[in-house]
Short mmCIF file of C-alpha atoms and ligand atoms in Angstrom, two decimals:
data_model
loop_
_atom_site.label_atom_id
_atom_site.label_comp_id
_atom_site.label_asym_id
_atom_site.label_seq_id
_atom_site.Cartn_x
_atom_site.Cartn_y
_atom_site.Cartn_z
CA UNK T 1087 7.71 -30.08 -21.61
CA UNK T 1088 8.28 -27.69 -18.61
CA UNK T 1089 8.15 -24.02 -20.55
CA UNK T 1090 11.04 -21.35 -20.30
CA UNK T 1091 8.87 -18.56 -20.73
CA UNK T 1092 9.18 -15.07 -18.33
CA UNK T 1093 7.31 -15.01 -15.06
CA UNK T 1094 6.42 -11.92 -13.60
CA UNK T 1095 6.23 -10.61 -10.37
CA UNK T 1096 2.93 -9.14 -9.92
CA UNK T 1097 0.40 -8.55 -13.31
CA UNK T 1098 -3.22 -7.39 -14.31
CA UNK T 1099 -5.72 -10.16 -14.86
CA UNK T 1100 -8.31 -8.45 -17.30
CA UNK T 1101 -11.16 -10.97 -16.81
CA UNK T 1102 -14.08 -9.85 -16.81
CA UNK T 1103 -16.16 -6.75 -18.32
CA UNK T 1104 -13.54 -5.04 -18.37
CA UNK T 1105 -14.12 -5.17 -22.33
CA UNK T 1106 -17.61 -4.50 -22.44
CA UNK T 1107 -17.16 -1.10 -20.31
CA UNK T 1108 -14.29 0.37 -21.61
CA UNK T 1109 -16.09 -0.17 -24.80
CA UNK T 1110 -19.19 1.76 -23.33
CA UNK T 1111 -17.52 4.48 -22.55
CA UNK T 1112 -16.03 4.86 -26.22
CA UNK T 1113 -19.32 4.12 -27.81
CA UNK T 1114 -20.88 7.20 -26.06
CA UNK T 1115 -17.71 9.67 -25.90
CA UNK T 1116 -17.73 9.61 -22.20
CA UNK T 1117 -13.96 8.59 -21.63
CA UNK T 1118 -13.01 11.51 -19.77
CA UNK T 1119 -13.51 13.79 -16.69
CA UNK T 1120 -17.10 12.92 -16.13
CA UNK T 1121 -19.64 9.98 -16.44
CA UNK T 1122 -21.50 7.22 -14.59
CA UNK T 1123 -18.32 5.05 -14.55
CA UNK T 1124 -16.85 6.86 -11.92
CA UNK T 1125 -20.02 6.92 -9.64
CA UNK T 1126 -20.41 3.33 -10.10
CA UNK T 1127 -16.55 2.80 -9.24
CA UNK T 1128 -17.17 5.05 -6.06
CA UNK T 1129 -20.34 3.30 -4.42
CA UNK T 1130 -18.95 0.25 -5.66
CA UNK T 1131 -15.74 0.31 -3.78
CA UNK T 1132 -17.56 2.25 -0.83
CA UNK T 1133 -19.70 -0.40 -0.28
CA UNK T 1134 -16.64 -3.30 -0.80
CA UNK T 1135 -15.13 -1.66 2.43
CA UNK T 1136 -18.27 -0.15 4.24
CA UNK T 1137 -17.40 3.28 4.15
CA UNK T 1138 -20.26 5.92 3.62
CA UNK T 1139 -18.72 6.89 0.13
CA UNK T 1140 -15.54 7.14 -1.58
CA UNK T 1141 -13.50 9.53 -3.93
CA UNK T 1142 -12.25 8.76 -6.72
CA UNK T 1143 -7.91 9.83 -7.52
CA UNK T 1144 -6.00 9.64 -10.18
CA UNK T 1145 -3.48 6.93 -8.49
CA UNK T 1146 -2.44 6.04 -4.84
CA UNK T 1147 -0.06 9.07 -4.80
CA UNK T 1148 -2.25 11.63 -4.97
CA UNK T 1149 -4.98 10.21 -2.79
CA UNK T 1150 -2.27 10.22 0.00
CA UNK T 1151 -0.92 13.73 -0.94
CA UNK T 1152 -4.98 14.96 -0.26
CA UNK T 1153 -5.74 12.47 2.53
CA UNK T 1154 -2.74 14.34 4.31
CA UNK T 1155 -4.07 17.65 3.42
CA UNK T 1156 -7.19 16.63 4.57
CA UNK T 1157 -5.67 15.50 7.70
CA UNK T 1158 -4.35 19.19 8.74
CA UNK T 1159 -0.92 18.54 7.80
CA UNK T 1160 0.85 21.88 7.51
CA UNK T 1161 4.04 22.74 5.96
CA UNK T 1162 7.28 22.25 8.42
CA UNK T 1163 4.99 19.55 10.22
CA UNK T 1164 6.54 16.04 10.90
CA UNK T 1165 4.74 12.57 9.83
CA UNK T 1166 5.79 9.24 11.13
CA UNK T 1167 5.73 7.22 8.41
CA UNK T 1168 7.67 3.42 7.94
CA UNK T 1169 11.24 3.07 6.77
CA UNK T 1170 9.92 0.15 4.83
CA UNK T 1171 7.44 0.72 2.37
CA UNK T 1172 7.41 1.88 -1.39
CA UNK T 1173 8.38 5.75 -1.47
CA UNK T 1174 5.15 7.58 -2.38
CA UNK T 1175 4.08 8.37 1.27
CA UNK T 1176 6.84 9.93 2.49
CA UNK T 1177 6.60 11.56 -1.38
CA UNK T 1178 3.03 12.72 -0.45
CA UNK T 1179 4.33 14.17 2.75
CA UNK T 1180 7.39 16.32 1.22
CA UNK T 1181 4.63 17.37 -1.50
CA UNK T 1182 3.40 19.59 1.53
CA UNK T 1183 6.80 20.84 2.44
CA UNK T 1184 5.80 18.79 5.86
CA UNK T 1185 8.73 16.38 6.48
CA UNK T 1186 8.84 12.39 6.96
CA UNK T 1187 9.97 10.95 10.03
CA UNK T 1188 10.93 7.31 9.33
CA UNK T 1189 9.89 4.57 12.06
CA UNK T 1190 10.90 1.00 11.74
CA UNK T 1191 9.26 -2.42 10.83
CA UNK T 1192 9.11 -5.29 13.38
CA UNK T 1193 10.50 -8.55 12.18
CA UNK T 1194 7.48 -10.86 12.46
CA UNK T 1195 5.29 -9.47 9.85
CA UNK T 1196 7.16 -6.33 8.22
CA UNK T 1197 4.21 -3.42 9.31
CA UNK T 1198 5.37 -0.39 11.45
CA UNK T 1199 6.97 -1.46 14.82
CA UNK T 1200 4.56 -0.12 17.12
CA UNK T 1201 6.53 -0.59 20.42
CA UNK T 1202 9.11 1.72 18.92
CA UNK T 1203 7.05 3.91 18.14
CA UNK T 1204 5.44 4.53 21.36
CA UNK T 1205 9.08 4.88 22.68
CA UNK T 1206 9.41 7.51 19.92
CA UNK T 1207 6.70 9.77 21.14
CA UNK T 1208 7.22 8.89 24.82
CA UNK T 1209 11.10 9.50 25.05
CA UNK T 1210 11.27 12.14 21.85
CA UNK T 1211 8.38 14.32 21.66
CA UNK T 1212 6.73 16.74 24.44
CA UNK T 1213 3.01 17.56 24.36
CA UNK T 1214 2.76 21.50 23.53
CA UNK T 1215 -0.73 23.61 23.21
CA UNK T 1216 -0.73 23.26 19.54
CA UNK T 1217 0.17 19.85 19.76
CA UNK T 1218 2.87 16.96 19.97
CA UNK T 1219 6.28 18.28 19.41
CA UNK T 1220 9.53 16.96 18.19
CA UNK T 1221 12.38 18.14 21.02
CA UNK T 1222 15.07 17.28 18.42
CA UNK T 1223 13.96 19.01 15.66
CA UNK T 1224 11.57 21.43 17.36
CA UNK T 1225 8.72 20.51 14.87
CA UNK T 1226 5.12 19.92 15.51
CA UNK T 1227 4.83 15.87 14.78
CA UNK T 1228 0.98 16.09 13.38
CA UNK T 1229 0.38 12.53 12.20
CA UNK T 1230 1.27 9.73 11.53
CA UNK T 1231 0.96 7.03 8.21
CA UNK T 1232 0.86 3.02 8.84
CA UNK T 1233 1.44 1.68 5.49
CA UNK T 1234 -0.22 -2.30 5.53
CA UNK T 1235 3.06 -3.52 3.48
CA UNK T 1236 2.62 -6.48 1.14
CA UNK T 1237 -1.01 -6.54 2.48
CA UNK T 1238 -0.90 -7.44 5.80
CA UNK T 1239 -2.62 -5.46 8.12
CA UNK T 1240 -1.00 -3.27 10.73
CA UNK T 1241 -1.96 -3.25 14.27
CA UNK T 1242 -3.73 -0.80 13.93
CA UNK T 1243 -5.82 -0.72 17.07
CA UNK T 1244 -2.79 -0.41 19.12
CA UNK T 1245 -1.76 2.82 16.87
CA UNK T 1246 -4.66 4.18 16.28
CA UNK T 1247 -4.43 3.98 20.85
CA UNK T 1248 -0.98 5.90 20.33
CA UNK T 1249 -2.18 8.73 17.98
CA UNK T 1250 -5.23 9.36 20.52
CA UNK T 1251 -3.05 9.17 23.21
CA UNK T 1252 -0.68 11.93 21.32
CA UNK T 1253 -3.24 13.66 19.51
CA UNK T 1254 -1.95 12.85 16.26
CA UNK T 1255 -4.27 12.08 13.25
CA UNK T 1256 -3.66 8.75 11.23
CA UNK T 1257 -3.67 8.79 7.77
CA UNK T 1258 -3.84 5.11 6.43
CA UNK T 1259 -1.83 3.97 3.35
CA UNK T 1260 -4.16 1.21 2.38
CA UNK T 1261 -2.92 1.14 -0.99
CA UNK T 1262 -1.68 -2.25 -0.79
CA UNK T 1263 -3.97 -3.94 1.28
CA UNK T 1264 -7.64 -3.87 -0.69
CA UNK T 1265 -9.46 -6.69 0.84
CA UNK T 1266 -7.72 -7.28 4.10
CA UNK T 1267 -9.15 -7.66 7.01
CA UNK T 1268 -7.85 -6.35 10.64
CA UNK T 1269 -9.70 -7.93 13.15
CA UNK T 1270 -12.65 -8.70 10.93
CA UNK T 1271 -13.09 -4.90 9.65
CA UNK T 1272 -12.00 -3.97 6.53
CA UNK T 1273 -8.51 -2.23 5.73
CA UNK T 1274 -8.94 1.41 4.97
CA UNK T 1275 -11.52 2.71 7.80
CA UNK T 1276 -9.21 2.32 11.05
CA UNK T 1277 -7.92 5.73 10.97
CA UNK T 1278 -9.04 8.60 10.10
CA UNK T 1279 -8.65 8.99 6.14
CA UNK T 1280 -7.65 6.03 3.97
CA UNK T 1281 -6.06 5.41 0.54
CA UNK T 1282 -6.16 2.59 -1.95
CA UNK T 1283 -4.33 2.53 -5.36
CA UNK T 1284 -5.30 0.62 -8.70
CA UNK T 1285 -1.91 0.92 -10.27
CA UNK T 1286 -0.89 -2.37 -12.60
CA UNK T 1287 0.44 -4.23 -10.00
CA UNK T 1288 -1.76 -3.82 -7.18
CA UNK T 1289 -5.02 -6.76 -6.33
CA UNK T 1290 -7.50 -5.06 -8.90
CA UNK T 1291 -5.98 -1.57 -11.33
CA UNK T 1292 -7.51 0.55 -13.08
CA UNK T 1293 -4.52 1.32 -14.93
CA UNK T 1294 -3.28 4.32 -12.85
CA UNK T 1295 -5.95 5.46 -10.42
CA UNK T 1296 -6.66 5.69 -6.63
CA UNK T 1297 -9.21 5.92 -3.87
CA UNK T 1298 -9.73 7.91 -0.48
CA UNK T 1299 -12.23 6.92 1.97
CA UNK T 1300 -13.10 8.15 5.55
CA UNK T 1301 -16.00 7.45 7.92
CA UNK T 1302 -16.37 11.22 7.89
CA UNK T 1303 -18.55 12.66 5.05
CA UNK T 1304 -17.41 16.11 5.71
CA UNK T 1305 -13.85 14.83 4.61
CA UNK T 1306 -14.88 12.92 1.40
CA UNK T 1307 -17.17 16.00 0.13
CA UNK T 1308 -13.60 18.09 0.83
CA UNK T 1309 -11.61 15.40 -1.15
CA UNK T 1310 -13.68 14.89 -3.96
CA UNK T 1311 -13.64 19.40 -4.09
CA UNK T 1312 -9.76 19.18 -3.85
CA UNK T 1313 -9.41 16.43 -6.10
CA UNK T 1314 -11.62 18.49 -8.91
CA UNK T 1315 -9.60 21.93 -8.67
CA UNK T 1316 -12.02 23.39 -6.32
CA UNK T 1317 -14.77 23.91 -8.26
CA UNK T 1318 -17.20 26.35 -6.61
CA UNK T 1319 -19.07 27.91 -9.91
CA UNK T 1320 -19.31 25.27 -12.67
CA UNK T 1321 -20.63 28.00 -14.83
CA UNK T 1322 -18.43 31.05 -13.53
CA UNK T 1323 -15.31 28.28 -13.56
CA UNK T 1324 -15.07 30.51 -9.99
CA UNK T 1325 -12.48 28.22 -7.96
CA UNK T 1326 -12.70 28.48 -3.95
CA UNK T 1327 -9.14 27.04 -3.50
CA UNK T 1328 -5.92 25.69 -5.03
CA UNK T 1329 -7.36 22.09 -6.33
CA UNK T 1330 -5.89 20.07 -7.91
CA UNK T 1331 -6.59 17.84 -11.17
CA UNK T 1332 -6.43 14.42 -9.69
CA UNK T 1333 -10.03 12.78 -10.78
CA UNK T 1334 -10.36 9.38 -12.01
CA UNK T 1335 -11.22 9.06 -15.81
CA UNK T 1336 -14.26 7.75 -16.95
CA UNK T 1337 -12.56 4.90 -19.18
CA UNK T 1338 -10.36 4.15 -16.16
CA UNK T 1339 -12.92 3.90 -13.56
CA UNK T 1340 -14.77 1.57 -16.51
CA UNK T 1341 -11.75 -0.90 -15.96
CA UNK T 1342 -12.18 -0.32 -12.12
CA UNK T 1343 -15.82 -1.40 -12.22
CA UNK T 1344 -15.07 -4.59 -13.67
CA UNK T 1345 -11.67 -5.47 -11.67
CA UNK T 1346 -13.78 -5.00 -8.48
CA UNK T 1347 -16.41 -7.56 -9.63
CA UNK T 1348 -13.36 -9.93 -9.37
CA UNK T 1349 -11.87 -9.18 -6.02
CA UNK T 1350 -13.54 -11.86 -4.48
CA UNK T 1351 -11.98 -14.19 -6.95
CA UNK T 1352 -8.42 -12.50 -6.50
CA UNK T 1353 -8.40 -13.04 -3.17
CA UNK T 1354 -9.38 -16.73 -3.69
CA UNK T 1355 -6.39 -16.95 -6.26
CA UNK T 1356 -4.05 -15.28 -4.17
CA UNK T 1357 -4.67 -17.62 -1.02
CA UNK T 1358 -4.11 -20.51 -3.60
CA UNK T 1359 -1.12 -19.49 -4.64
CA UNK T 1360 0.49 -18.60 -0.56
CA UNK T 1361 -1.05 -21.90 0.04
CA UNK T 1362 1.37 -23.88 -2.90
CA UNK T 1363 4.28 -22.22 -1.97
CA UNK T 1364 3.57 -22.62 2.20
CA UNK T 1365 3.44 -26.37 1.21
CA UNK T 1366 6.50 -26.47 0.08
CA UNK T 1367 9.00 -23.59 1.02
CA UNK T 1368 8.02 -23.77 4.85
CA UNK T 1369 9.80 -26.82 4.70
CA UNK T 1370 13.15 -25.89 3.39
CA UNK T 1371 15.89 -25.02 6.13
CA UNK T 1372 16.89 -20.79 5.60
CA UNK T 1373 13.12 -19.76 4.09
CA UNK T 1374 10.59 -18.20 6.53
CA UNK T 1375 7.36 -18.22 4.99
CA UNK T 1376 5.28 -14.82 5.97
CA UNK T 1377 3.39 -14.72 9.04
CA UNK T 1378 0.43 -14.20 9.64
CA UNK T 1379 -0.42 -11.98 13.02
CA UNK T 1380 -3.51 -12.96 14.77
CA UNK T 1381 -5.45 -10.37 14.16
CA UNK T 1382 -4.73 -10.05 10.25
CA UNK T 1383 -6.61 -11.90 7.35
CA UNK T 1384 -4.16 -10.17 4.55
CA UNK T 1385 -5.01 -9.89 0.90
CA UNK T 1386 -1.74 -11.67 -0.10
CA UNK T 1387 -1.44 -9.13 -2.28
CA UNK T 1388 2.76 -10.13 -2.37
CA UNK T 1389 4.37 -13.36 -1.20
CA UNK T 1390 7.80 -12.27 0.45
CA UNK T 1391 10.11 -14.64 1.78
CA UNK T 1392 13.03 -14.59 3.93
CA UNK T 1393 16.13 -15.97 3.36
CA UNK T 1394 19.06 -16.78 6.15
CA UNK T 1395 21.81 -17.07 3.82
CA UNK T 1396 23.88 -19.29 6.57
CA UNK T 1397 21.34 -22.35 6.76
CA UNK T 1398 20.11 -21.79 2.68
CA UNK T 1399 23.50 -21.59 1.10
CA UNK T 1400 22.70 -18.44 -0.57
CA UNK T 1401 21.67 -14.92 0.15
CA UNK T 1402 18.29 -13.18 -1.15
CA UNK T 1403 19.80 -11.26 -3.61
CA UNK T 1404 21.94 -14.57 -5.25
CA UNK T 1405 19.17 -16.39 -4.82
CA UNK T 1406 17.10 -13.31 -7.26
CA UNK T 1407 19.91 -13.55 -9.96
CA UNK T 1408 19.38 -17.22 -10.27
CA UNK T 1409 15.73 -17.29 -10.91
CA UNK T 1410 15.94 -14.19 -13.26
CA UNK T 1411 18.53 -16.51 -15.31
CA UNK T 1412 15.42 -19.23 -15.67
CA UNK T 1413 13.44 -16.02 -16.86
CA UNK T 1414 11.43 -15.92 -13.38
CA UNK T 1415 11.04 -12.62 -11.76
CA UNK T 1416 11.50 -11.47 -7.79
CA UNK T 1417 11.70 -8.80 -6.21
CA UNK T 1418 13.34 -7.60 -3.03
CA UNK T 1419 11.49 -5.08 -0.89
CA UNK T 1420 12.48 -1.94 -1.53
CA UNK T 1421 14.98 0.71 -0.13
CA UNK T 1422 14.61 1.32 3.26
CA UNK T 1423 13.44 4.93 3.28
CA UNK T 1424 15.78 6.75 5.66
CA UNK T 1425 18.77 5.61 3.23
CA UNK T 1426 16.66 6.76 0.16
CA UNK T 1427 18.67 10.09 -1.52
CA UNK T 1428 15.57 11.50 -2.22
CA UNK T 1429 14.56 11.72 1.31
CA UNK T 1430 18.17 12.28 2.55
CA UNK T 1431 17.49 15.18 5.07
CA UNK T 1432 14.96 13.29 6.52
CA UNK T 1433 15.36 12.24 10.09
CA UNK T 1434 14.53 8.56 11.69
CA UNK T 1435 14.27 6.44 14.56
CA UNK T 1436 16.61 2.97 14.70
CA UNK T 1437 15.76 1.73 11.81
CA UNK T 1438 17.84 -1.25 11.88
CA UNK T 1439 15.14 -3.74 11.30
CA UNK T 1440 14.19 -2.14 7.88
CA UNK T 1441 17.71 -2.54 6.77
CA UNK T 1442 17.55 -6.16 7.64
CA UNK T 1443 14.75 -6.67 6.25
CA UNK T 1444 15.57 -5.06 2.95
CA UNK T 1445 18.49 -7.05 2.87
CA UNK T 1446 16.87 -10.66 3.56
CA UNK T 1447 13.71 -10.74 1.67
CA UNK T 1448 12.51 -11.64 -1.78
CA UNK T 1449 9.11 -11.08 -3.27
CA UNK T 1450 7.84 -14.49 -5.87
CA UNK T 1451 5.55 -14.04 -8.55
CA UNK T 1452 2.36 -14.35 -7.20
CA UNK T 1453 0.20 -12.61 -10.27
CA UNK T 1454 -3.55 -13.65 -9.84
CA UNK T 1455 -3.28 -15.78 -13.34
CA UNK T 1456 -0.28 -17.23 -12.14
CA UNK T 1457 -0.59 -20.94 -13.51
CA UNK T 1458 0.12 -23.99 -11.72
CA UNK T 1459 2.75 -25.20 -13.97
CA UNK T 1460 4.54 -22.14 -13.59
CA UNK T 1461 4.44 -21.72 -9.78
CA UNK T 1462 6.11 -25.28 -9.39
CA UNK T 1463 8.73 -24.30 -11.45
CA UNK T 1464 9.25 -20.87 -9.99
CA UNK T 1465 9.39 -23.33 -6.74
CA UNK T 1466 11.64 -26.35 -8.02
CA UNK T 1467 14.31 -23.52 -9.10
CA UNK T 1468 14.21 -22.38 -5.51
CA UNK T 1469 15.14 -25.90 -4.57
CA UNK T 1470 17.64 -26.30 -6.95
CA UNK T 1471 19.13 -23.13 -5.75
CA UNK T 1472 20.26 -24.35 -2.48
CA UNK T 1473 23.99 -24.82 -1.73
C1 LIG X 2332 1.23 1.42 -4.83
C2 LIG X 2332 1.47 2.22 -3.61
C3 LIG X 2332 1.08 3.56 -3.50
C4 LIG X 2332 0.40 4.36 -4.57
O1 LIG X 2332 0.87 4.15 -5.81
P1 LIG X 2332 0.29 4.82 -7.15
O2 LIG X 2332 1.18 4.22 -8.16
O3 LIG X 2332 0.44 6.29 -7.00
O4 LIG X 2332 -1.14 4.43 -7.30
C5 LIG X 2332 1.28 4.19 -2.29
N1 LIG X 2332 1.83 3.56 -1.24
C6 LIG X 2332 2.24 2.28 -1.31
C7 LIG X 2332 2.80 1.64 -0.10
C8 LIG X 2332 2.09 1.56 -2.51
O5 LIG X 2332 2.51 0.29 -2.57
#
């Protein structure tokens, strides 16, 4: 009996010692602000992507609003950052009174088009003695922030050549990416700060919580200071900047300790389940199955198809109301950022592939505990959708 029951997108799988942990922490009080959880979550997820250390955040958000202070991002600065992403970059950004430029994806695999935006800072900018300047909006442009979207990596060689080239600093939002690979080195180190996020629906979560690395030890000290209010006098409570309160809790980083002992087996799940679907979706006439660029071994983290409404009969966004009537989840990807109201002063650069994008693609469930009973019939309704 095939079951009718709601499939979701994206969920936790609590596996592991997740339990035992969380239950260690409430045996001996430490749930809170301090305790050997969060050390063990640090080295832990240092070692996972061979950085020298890592600090601890209270989510993606706010590892991205320090990696950019971090990163010498002043206020009335610009940042490059995608069109097509979730919104908390560009959030991080405006958090500094620093604005968002938005750049646009390239069709193949969705990351930031990096042809366009060399032609950005080769036909828009002029180099200036403190720096790469907008001639359009006379700002200084002082960095910019490849997002890896659904996982797959960026190219991030060939920006990481642009920002030298420009002297701009790259801030990295790995958030989505944990346990990709870009050219055999792991997501998070290619530029010069990166961030990870452990919210629910990310590869491991520890609830709500985040992580900044950098190969620069200087910078992590700084980010673990900033992301403790600054503490200079532990005694004294004497505070040698604005900080803010963005650590990790103990019972959190408990849950994050446990999730990471089952990346490897995420990752192995989430292959599986591209796999399935690959089988059978690359097949059917108006579905692209994603791509995989040949320097990228992605996480998987989503599956996101695209759908040419002329050859499948139906457009993404008919073709989402029809599974969520058999109770099955998907999601497009989300609102191109330069048409987002809460960015709406924000300036970009032709991003006409973002809106396309936005318009043709559909996320499937691809949770890590997503059964095979449930995948085929998240795929057989596909099928049945056609016109
Ligand atoms: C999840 C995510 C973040 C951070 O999210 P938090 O909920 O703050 O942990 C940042 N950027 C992108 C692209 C994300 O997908």
């Amino acid at each position: 009996m095939p079951s009718d029951a709601f499939i979701p997108l994206s969920v936790p799988h609590i596996a592991g010692n997740e339990w035992a942990y969380v239950k260690e922490c409430l045996d001996t009080g430490w749930v809170s602000s301090v305790g050997s959880f969060v050390d063990r979550f640090e080295r832990a997820f240092a070692e996972r992507v061979s950085a020298p250390a890592a600090v601890a955040c209270a989510s993606g958000t706010a590892a991205l609003h320090v990696a950019l202070i971090l990163a010498g991002v002043r206020p009335g600065d610009e940042v490059l950052v995608p069109s097509l992403t979730f919104i908390a970059p560009a959030n991080a950004v405006a958090y500094l009174h620093a604005h968002p430029l938005f750049m646009d994806a390239e069709a193949e695999h969705f990351q930031l088009d990096v042809a366009k935006l060399e032609s950005f800072l080769t036909c828009e900018c002029t180099r200036e003695q403190d720096g790469l300047r907008n001639r359009t909006s006379g700002r200084r442009v002082a960095a910019v922030l490849p997002v890896h979207v659904v996982g797959h990596p960026c190219d991030m060689d060939a920006i990481r050549a642009l920002a030298d080239r420009f002297g701009l600093r790259v801030v990295e939002d790995a958030t989505e990416s944990l346990g990709s690979r870009y050219r055999g080195r792991p997501t998070g180190l290619l530029g010069d700060l990166g961030c990870f996020s452990f919210n629910g629906n990310k590869i491991i979560t520890t609830g709500n919580g985040g992580m900044i690395v950098a190969k620069d030890t200087a910078l992590l000290e700084r980010a673990k200071y900033l992301t403790t209010q600054a503490k200079d006098d532990p005694v004294e409570f004497v505070h040698g900047a604005v900080g803010f309160n963005y650590r990790l809790a103990n019972i959190s980083a408990a849950i994050g300790v446990a999730q990471l002992e089952q990346l490897d087996g995420h990752l192995a799940r989430k292959r599986e389940i591209r796999a399935r679907y690959d089988a059978v979706l690359a097949g059917v006439d108006g579905i692209a199955v994603p791509k995989q660029a040949a320097w990228a071994e992605p996480n998987h983290w989503l599956y996101t198809i695209r759908i040419d409404a002329k050859r499948f009969g139906r457009n993404s966004r008919e073709l989402l109301k029809l599974l969520k009537a058999a109770a099955i989840e998907t999601r497009p990807l989300w609102q191109p950022l330069h048409r987002s109201p809460a960015h709406a002063g924000a300036s970009s650069y032709h991003c006409d592939v973002a809106d396309l994008l936005h318009a043709e693609c559909l996320s499937l469930p691809c949770s890590v505990g997503l059964s095979a009973a449930d995948q085929e019939r998240v795929i057989d309704t596909i099928l049945r959708a056609r016109a």
